[in-house]
GROMACS .gro file of C-alpha atoms in nm:
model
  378
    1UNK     CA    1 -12.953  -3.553   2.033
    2UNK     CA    2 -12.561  -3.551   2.044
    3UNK     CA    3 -12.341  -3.635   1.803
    4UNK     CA    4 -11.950  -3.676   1.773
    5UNK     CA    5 -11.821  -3.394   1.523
    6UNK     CA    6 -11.644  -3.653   1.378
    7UNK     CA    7 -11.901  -3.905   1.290
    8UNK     CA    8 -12.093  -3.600   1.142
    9UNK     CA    9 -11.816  -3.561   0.921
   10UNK     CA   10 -11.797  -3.895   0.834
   11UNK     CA   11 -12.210  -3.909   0.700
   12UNK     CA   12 -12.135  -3.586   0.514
   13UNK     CA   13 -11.886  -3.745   0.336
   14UNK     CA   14 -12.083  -4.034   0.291
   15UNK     CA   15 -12.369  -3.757   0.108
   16UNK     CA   16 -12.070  -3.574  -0.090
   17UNK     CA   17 -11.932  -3.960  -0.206
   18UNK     CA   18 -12.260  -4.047  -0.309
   19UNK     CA   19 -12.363  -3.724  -0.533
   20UNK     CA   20 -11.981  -3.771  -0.660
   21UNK     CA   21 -12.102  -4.105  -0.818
   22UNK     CA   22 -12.398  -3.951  -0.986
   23UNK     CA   23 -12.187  -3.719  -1.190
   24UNK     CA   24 -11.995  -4.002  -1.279
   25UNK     CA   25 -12.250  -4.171  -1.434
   26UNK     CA   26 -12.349  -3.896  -1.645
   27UNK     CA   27 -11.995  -3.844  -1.737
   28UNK     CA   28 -12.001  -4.226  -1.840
   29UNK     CA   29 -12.374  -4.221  -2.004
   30UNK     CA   30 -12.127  -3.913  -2.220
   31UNK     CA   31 -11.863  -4.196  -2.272
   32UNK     CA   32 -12.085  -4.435  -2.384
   33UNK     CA   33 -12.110  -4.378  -2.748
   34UNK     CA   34 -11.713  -4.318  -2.788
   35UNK     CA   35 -11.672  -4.682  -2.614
   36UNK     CA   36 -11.947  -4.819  -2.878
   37UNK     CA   37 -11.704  -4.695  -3.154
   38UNK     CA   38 -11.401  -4.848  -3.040
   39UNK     CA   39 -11.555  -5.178  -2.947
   40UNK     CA   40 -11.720  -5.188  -3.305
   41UNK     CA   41 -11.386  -5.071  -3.433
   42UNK     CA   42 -11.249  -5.469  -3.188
   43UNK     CA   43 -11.517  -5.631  -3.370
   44UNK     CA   44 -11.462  -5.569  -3.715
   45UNK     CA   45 -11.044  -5.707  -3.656
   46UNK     CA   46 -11.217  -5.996  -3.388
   47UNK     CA   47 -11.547  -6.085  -3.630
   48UNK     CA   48 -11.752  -6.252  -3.347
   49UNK     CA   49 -11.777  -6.620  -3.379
   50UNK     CA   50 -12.037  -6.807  -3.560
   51UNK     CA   51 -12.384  -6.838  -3.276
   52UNK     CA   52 -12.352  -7.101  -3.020
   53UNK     CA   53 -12.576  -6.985  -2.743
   54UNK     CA   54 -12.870  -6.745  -2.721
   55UNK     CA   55 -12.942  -6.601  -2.366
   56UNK     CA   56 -13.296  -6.463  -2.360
   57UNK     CA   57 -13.326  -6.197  -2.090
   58UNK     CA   58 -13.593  -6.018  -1.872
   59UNK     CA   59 -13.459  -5.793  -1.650
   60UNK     CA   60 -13.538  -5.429  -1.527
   61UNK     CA   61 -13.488  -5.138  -1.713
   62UNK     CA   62 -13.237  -4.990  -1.474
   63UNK     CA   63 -13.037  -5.371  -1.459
   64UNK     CA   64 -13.041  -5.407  -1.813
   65UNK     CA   65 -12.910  -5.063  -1.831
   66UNK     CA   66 -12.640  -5.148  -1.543
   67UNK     CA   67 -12.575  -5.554  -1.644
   68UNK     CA   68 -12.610  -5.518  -2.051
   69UNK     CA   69 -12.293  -5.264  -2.141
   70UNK     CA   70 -12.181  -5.225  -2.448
   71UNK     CA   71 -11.828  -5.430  -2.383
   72UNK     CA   72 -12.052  -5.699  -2.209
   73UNK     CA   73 -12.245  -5.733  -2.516
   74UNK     CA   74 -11.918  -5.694  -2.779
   75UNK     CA   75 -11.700  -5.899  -2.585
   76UNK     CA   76 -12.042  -6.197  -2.602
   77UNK     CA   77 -12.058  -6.133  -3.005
   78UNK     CA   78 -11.679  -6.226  -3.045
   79UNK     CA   79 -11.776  -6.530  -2.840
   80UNK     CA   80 -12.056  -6.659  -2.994
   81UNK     CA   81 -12.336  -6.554  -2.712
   82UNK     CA   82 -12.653  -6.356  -2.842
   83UNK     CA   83 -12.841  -6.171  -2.580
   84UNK     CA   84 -13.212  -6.118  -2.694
   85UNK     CA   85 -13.491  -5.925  -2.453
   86UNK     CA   86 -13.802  -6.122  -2.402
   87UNK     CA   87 -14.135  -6.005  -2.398
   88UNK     CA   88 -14.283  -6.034  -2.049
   89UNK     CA   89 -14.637  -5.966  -2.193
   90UNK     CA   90 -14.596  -6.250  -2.443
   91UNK     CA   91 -14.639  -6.627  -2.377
   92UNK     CA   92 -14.226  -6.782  -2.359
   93UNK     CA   93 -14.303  -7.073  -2.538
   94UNK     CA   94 -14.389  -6.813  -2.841
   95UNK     CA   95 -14.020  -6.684  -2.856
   96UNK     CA   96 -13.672  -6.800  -2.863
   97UNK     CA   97 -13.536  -7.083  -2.833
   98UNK     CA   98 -13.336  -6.975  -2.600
   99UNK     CA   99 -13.062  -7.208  -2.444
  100UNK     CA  100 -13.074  -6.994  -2.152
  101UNK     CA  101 -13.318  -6.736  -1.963
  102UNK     CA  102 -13.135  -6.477  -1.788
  103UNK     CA  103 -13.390  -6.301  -1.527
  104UNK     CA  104 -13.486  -6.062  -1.251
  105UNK     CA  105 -13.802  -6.018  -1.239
  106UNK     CA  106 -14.054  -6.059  -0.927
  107UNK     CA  107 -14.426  -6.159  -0.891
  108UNK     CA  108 -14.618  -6.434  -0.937
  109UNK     CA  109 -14.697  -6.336  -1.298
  110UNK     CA  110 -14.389  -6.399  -1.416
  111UNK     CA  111 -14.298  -6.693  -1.162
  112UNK     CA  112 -14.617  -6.871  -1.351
  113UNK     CA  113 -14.467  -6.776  -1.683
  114UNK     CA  114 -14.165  -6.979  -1.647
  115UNK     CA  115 -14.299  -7.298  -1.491
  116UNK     CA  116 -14.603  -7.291  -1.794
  117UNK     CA  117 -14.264  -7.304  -1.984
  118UNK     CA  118 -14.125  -7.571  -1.807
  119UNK     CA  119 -14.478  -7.807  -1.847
  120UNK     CA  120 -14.500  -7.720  -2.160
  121UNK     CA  121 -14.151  -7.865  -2.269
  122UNK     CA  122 -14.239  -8.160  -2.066
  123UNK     CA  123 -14.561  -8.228  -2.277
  124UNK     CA  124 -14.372  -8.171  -2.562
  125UNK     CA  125 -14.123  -8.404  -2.519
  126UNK     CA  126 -14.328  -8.698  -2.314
  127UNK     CA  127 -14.666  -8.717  -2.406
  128UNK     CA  128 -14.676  -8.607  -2.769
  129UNK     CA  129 -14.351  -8.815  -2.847
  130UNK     CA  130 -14.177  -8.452  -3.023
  131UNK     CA  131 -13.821  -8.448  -2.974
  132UNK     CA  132 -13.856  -8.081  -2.806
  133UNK     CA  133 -13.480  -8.064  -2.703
  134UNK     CA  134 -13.373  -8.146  -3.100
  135UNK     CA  135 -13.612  -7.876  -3.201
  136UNK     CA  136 -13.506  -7.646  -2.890
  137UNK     CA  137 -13.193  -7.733  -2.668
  138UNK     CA  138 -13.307  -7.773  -2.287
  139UNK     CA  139 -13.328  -7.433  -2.120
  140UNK     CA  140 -13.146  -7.335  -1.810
  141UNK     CA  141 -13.309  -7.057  -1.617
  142UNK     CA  142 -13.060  -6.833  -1.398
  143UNK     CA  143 -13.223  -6.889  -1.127
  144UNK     CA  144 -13.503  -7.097  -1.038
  145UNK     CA  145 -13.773  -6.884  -0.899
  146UNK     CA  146 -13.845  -7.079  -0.593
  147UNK     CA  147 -13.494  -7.041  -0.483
  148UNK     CA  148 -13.457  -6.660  -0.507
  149UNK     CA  149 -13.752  -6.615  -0.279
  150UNK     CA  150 -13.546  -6.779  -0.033
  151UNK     CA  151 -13.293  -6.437  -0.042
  152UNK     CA  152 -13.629  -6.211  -0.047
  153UNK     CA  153 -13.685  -6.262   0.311
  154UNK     CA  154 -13.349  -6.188   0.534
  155UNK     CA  155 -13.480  -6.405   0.789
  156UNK     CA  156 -13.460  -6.764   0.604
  157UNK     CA  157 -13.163  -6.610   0.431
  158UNK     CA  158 -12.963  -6.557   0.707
  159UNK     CA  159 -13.096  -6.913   0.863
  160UNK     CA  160 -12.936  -7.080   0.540
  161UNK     CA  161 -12.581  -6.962   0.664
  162UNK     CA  162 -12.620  -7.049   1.017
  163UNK     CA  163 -12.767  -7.377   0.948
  164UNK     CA  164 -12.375  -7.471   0.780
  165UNK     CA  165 -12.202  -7.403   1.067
  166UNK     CA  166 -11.915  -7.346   0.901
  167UNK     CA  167 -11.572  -7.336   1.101
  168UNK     CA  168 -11.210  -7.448   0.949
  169UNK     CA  169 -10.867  -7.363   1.000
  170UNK     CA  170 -10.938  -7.053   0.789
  171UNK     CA  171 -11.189  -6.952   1.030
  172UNK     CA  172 -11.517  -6.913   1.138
  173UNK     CA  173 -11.873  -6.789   0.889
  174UNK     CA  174 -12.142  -6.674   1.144
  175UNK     CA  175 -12.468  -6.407   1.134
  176UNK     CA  176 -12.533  -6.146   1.360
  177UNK     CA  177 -12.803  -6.219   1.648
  178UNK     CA  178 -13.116  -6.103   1.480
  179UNK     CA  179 -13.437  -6.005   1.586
  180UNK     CA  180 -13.759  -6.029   1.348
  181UNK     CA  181 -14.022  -5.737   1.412
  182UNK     CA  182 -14.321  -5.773   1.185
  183UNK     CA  183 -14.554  -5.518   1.367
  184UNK     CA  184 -14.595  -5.292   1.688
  185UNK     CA  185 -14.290  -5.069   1.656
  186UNK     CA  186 -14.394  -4.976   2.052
  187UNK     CA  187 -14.282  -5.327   2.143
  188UNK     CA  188 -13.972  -5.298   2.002
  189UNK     CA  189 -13.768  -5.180   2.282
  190UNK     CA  190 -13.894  -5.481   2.534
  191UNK     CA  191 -13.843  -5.746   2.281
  192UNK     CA  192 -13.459  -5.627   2.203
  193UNK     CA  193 -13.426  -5.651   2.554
  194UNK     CA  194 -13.558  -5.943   2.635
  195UNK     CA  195 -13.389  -6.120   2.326
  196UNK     CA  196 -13.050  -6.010   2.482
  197UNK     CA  197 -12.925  -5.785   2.195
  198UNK     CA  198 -12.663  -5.545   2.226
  199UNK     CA  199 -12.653  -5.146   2.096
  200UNK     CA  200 -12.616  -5.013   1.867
  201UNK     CA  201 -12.903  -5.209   1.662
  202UNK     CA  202 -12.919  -5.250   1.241
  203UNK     CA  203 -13.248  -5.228   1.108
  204UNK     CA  204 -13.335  -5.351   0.777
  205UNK     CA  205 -13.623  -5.435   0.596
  206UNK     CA  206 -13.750  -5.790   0.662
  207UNK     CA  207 -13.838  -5.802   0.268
  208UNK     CA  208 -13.534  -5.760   0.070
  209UNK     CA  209 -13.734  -5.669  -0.235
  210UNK     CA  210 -13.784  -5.319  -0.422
  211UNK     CA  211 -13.648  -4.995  -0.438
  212UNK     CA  212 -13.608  -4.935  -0.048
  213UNK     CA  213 -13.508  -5.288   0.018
  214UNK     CA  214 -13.122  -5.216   0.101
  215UNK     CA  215 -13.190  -4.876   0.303
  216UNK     CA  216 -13.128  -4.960   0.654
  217UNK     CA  217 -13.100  -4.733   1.017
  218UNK     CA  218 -12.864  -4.774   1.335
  219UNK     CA  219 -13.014  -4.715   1.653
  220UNK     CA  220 -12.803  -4.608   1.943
  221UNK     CA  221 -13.079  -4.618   2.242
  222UNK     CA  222 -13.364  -4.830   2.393
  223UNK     CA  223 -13.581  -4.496   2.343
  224UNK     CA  224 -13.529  -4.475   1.965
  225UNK     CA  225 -13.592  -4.789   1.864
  226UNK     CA  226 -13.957  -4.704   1.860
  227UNK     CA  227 -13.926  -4.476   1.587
  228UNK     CA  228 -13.852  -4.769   1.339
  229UNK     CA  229 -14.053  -4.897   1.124
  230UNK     CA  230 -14.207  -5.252   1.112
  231UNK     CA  231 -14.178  -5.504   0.950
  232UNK     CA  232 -13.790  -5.561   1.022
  233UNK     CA  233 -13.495  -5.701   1.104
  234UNK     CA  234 -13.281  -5.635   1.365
  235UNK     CA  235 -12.889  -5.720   1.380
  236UNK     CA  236 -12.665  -5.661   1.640
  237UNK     CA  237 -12.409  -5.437   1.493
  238UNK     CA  238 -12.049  -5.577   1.448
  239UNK     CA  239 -11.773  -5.370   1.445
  240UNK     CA  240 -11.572  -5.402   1.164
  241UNK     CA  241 -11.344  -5.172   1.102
  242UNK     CA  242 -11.580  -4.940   0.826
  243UNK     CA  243 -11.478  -5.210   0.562
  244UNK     CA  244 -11.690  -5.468   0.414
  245UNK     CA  245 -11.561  -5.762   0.129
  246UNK     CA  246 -11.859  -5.761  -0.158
  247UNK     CA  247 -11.834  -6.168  -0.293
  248UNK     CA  248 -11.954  -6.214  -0.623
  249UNK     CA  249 -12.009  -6.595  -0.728
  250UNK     CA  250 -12.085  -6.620  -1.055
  251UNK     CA  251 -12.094  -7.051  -1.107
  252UNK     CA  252 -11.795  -7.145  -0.959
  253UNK     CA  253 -11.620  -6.843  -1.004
  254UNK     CA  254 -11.544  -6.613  -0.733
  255UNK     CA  255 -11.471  -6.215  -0.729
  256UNK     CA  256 -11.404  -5.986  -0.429
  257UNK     CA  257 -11.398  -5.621  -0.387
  258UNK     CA  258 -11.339  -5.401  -0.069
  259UNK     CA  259 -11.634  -5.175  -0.002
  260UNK     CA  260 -11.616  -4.889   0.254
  261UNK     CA  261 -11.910  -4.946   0.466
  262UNK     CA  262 -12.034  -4.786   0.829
  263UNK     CA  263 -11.738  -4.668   1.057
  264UNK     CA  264 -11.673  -4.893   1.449
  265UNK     CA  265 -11.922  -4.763   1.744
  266UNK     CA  266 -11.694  -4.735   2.053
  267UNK     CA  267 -11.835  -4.774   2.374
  268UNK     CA  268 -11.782  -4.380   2.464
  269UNK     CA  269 -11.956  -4.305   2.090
  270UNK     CA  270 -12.243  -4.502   2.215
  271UNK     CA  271 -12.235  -4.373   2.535
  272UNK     CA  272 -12.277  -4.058   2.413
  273UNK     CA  273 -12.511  -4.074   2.075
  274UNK     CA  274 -12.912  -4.129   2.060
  275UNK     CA  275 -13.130  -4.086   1.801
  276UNK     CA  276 -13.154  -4.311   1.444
  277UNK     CA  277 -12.941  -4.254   1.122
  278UNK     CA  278 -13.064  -4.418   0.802
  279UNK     CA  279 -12.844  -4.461   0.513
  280UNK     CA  280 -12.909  -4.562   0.179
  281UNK     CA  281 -12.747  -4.804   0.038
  282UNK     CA  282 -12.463  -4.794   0.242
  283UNK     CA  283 -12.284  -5.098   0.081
  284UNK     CA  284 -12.377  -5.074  -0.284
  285UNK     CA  285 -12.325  -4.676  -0.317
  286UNK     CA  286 -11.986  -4.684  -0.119
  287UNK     CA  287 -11.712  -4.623  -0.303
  288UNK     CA  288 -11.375  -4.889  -0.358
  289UNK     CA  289 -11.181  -4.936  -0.083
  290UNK     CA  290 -10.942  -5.156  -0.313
  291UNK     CA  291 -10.714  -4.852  -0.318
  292UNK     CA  292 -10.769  -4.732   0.033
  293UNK     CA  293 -10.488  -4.687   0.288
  294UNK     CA  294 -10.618  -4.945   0.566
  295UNK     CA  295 -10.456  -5.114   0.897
  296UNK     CA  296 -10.370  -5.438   0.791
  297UNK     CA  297 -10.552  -5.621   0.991
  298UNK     CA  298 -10.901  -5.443   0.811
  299UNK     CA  299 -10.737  -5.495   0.440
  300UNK     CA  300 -10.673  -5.803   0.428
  301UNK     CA  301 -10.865  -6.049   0.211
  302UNK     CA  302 -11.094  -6.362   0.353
  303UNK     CA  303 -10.907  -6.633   0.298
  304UNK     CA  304 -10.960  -6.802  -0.039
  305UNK     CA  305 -11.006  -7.125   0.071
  306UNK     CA  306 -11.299  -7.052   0.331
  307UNK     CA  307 -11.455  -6.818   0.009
  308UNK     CA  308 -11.420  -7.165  -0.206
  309UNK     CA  309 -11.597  -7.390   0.061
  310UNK     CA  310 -11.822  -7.101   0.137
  311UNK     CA  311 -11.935  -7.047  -0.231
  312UNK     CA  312 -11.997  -7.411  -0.245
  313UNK     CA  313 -12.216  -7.505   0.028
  314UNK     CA  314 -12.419  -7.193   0.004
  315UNK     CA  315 -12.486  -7.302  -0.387
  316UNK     CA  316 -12.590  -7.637  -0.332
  317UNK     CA  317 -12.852  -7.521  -0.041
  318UNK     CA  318 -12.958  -7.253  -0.212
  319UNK     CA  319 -12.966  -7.361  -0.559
  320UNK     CA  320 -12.902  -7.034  -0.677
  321UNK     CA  321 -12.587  -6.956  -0.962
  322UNK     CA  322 -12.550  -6.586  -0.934
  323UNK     CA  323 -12.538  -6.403  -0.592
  324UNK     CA  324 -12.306  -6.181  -0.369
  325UNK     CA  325 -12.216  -6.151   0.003
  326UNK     CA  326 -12.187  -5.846   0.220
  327UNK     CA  327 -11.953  -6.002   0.438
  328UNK     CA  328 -11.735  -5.833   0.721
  329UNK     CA  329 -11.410  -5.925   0.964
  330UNK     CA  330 -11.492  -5.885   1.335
  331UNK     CA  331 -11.282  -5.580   1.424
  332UNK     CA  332 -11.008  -5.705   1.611
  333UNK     CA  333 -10.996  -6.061   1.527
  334UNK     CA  334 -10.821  -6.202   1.216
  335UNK     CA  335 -11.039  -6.529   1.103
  336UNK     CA  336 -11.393  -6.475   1.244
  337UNK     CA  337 -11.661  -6.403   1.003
  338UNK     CA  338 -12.020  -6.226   0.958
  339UNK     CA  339 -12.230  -6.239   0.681
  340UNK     CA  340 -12.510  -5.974   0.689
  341UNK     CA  341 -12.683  -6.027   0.330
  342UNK     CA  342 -12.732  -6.216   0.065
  343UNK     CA  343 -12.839  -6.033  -0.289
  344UNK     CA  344 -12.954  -6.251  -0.608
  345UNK     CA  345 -12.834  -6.153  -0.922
  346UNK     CA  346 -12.648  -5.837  -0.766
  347UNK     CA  347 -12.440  -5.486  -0.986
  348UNK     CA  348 -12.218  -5.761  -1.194
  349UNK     CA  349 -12.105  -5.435  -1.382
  350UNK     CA  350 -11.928  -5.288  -1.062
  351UNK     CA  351 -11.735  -5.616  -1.049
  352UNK     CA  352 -11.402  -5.581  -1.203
  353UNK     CA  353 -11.347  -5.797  -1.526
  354UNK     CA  354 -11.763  -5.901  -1.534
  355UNK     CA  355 -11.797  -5.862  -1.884
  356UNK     CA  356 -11.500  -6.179  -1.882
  357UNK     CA  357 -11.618  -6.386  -1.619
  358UNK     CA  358 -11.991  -6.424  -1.705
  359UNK     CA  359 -11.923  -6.495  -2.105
  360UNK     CA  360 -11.701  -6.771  -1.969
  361UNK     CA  361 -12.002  -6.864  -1.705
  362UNK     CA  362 -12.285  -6.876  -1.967
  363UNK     CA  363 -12.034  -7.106  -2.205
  364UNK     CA  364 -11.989  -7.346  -1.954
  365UNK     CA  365 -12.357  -7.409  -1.908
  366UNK     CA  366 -12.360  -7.488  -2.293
  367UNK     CA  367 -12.063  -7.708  -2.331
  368UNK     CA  368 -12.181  -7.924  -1.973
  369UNK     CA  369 -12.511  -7.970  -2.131
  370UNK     CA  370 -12.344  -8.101  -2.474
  371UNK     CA  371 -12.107  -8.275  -2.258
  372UNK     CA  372 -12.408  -8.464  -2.090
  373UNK     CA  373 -12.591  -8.534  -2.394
  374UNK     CA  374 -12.274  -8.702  -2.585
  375UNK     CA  375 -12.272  -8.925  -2.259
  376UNK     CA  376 -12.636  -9.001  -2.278
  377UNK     CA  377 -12.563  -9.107  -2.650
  378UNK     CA  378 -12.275  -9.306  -2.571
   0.00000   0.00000   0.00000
């Protein structure tokens, strides 16, 4: 197997990066109780404002860990916002009210949970004549089930994109050319060939659910692409100059960060590499390339404008609230487009000023639905 020196040097650092961020955290889990202090110290010259919303939650340990900070949860008190945990094991309809539920959580378990909820409230309120929604204000659930499960397959969430054929003066959204492998890693090599793809290949794993959902390998050669590991998705890999744009929609709102990501495969590298390399995590564990001396041409933002119309259709077919997009510039080109995934409900707290922009999300949710009702009354 050969390798360029350089490259080599480029996945240690990619090792030494990652290891860097663990003993950050632990530095920060230090932090943590001299940040509680000073926000309590905020609160007591801000008292919070009287309750207007309560946002029931059931998340992970680990994302409630990650999502639920302690200036997340100081800055909601001065606004009014209660976060409460619920009880998984525990019917819904037995807790709250909540004017929102807040969740990532998979399985059908918990998918039945929320839609026993929903009939529930609709018995309530219809057959048995209770005014349910005096008693306990409507409940918006962030997100509806059956939409996530579109983003836990990357094939039908790559389709959604490609289906909007989106192209404006701001430029162009497209996918990679994918291949879907569900079995028969053997048969791998014959199907990327007769499907036309180009080297090097991404692999991914067709389910973008768990804990190894967002590991994924490059292959170099025909000959190695029998060593992955069905089921999968293959990608065409698109040079990009090693930088990738991380878009956070949270509502309407729009965020985006600069993520170092895999370096460009020239066609001497590729000439000249075989084997796989599998990273993990390559996007999320990166570290900021906000900061980062880059050509222009690699630095520069997606035009706001194509983000806007972006985040728009892609809400409306989804249905979905709260997502991100790994999105990447064609090296050499200045307006065409890939996305390569879509993640529900993605690491809010890496997103710069998170803690502001969702308080101000889950408000507007509460003041649209007391705006509707005062027209209903009218």
């Amino acid at each position: 197997m050969v390798v360029e020196d350089a490259r080599m040097g480029r996945f240690m650092e990619d090792g030494e990066r990652e290891l860097k961020m663990a003993e950050d955290d632990k530095i920060n889990d230090n932090n943590k109780e001299m940040e509680a202090g000073n926000n309590k110290a905020i609160c007591k010259v801000f008292p919070e404002m009287p309750l207007r919303l309560v946002v029931g939650y059931a998340l992970t340990s680990k994302k409630t860990k990650s999502f639920l900070k302690p200036k997340l949860e100081d800055l909601a008190r001065l606004k009014g916002i209660a976060f409460v945990a619920i009880d998984v094991s525990k019917p819904l309809l037995e807790q709250g009210p909540f004017d929102i539920v807040l969740h990532k959580i998979t399985g059908k378990e918990w998918r039945q949970v929320l839609e026993v909820h929903s009939v529930c409230r609709f018995l309530a309120n219809g057959s048995n004549g209770f005014e349910y929604r005096q008693a306990h204000p409507e409940v918006t659930v962030l997100d509806p089930p059956d939409a996530i499960k579109i983003l836990h397959n990357r094939q039908s969430m790559l389709q959604v994109v490609a289906d909007l054929n989106l192209s404006d003066s701001y430029g162009q959204i497209n996918v990679p050319r994918q291949l879907v492998i569900k079995k028969d890693a053997s048969s791998i090599p014959q199907a990327v060939a007769k499907a036309g793809l180009n080297l090097p290949i991404v692999a991914k794993p067709l389910i973008a659910d768990g804990a190894k959902s967002h590991e994924l390998s490059l292959a170099y050669d025909q000959y190695s692409l029998q060593m992955l590991e069905p089921p999968l998705v293959l990608q065409e890999f698109v040079n990009h100059g090693g930088v990738m744009f991380k878009v956070f929609i949270v509502g309407e709102a729009i965020k985006v960060v600069r993520r170092f990501s895999l370096p460009n495969v020239s066609k001497r590298e590729l000439s000249r590499t075989t084997g796989v390399y599998r990273f993990p995590r390559v996007s999320c564990a990166a570290a900021s390339a906000d900061e980062a001396d880059l050509e222009p041409v690699v630095a520069e933002y997606p035009p706001r404008p194509l983000l806007e119309k972006l985040a728009r259709e892609l809400r409306r077919r989804l249905g979905l609230r709260l997502f991100n997009l790994d999105l990447m510039r064609e090296y050499g080109t200045h307006d065409n487009f890939y996305i390569v995934d879509i993640n529900y409900f993605p690491g809010y707290g890496k997103m710069p000023e998170y803690e502001h922009i969702f308080t101000d999300f889950l408000l507007s949710l509460v003041d649209r639905k007391y705006d509707t009702r005062v027209t209903k009354a009218g």
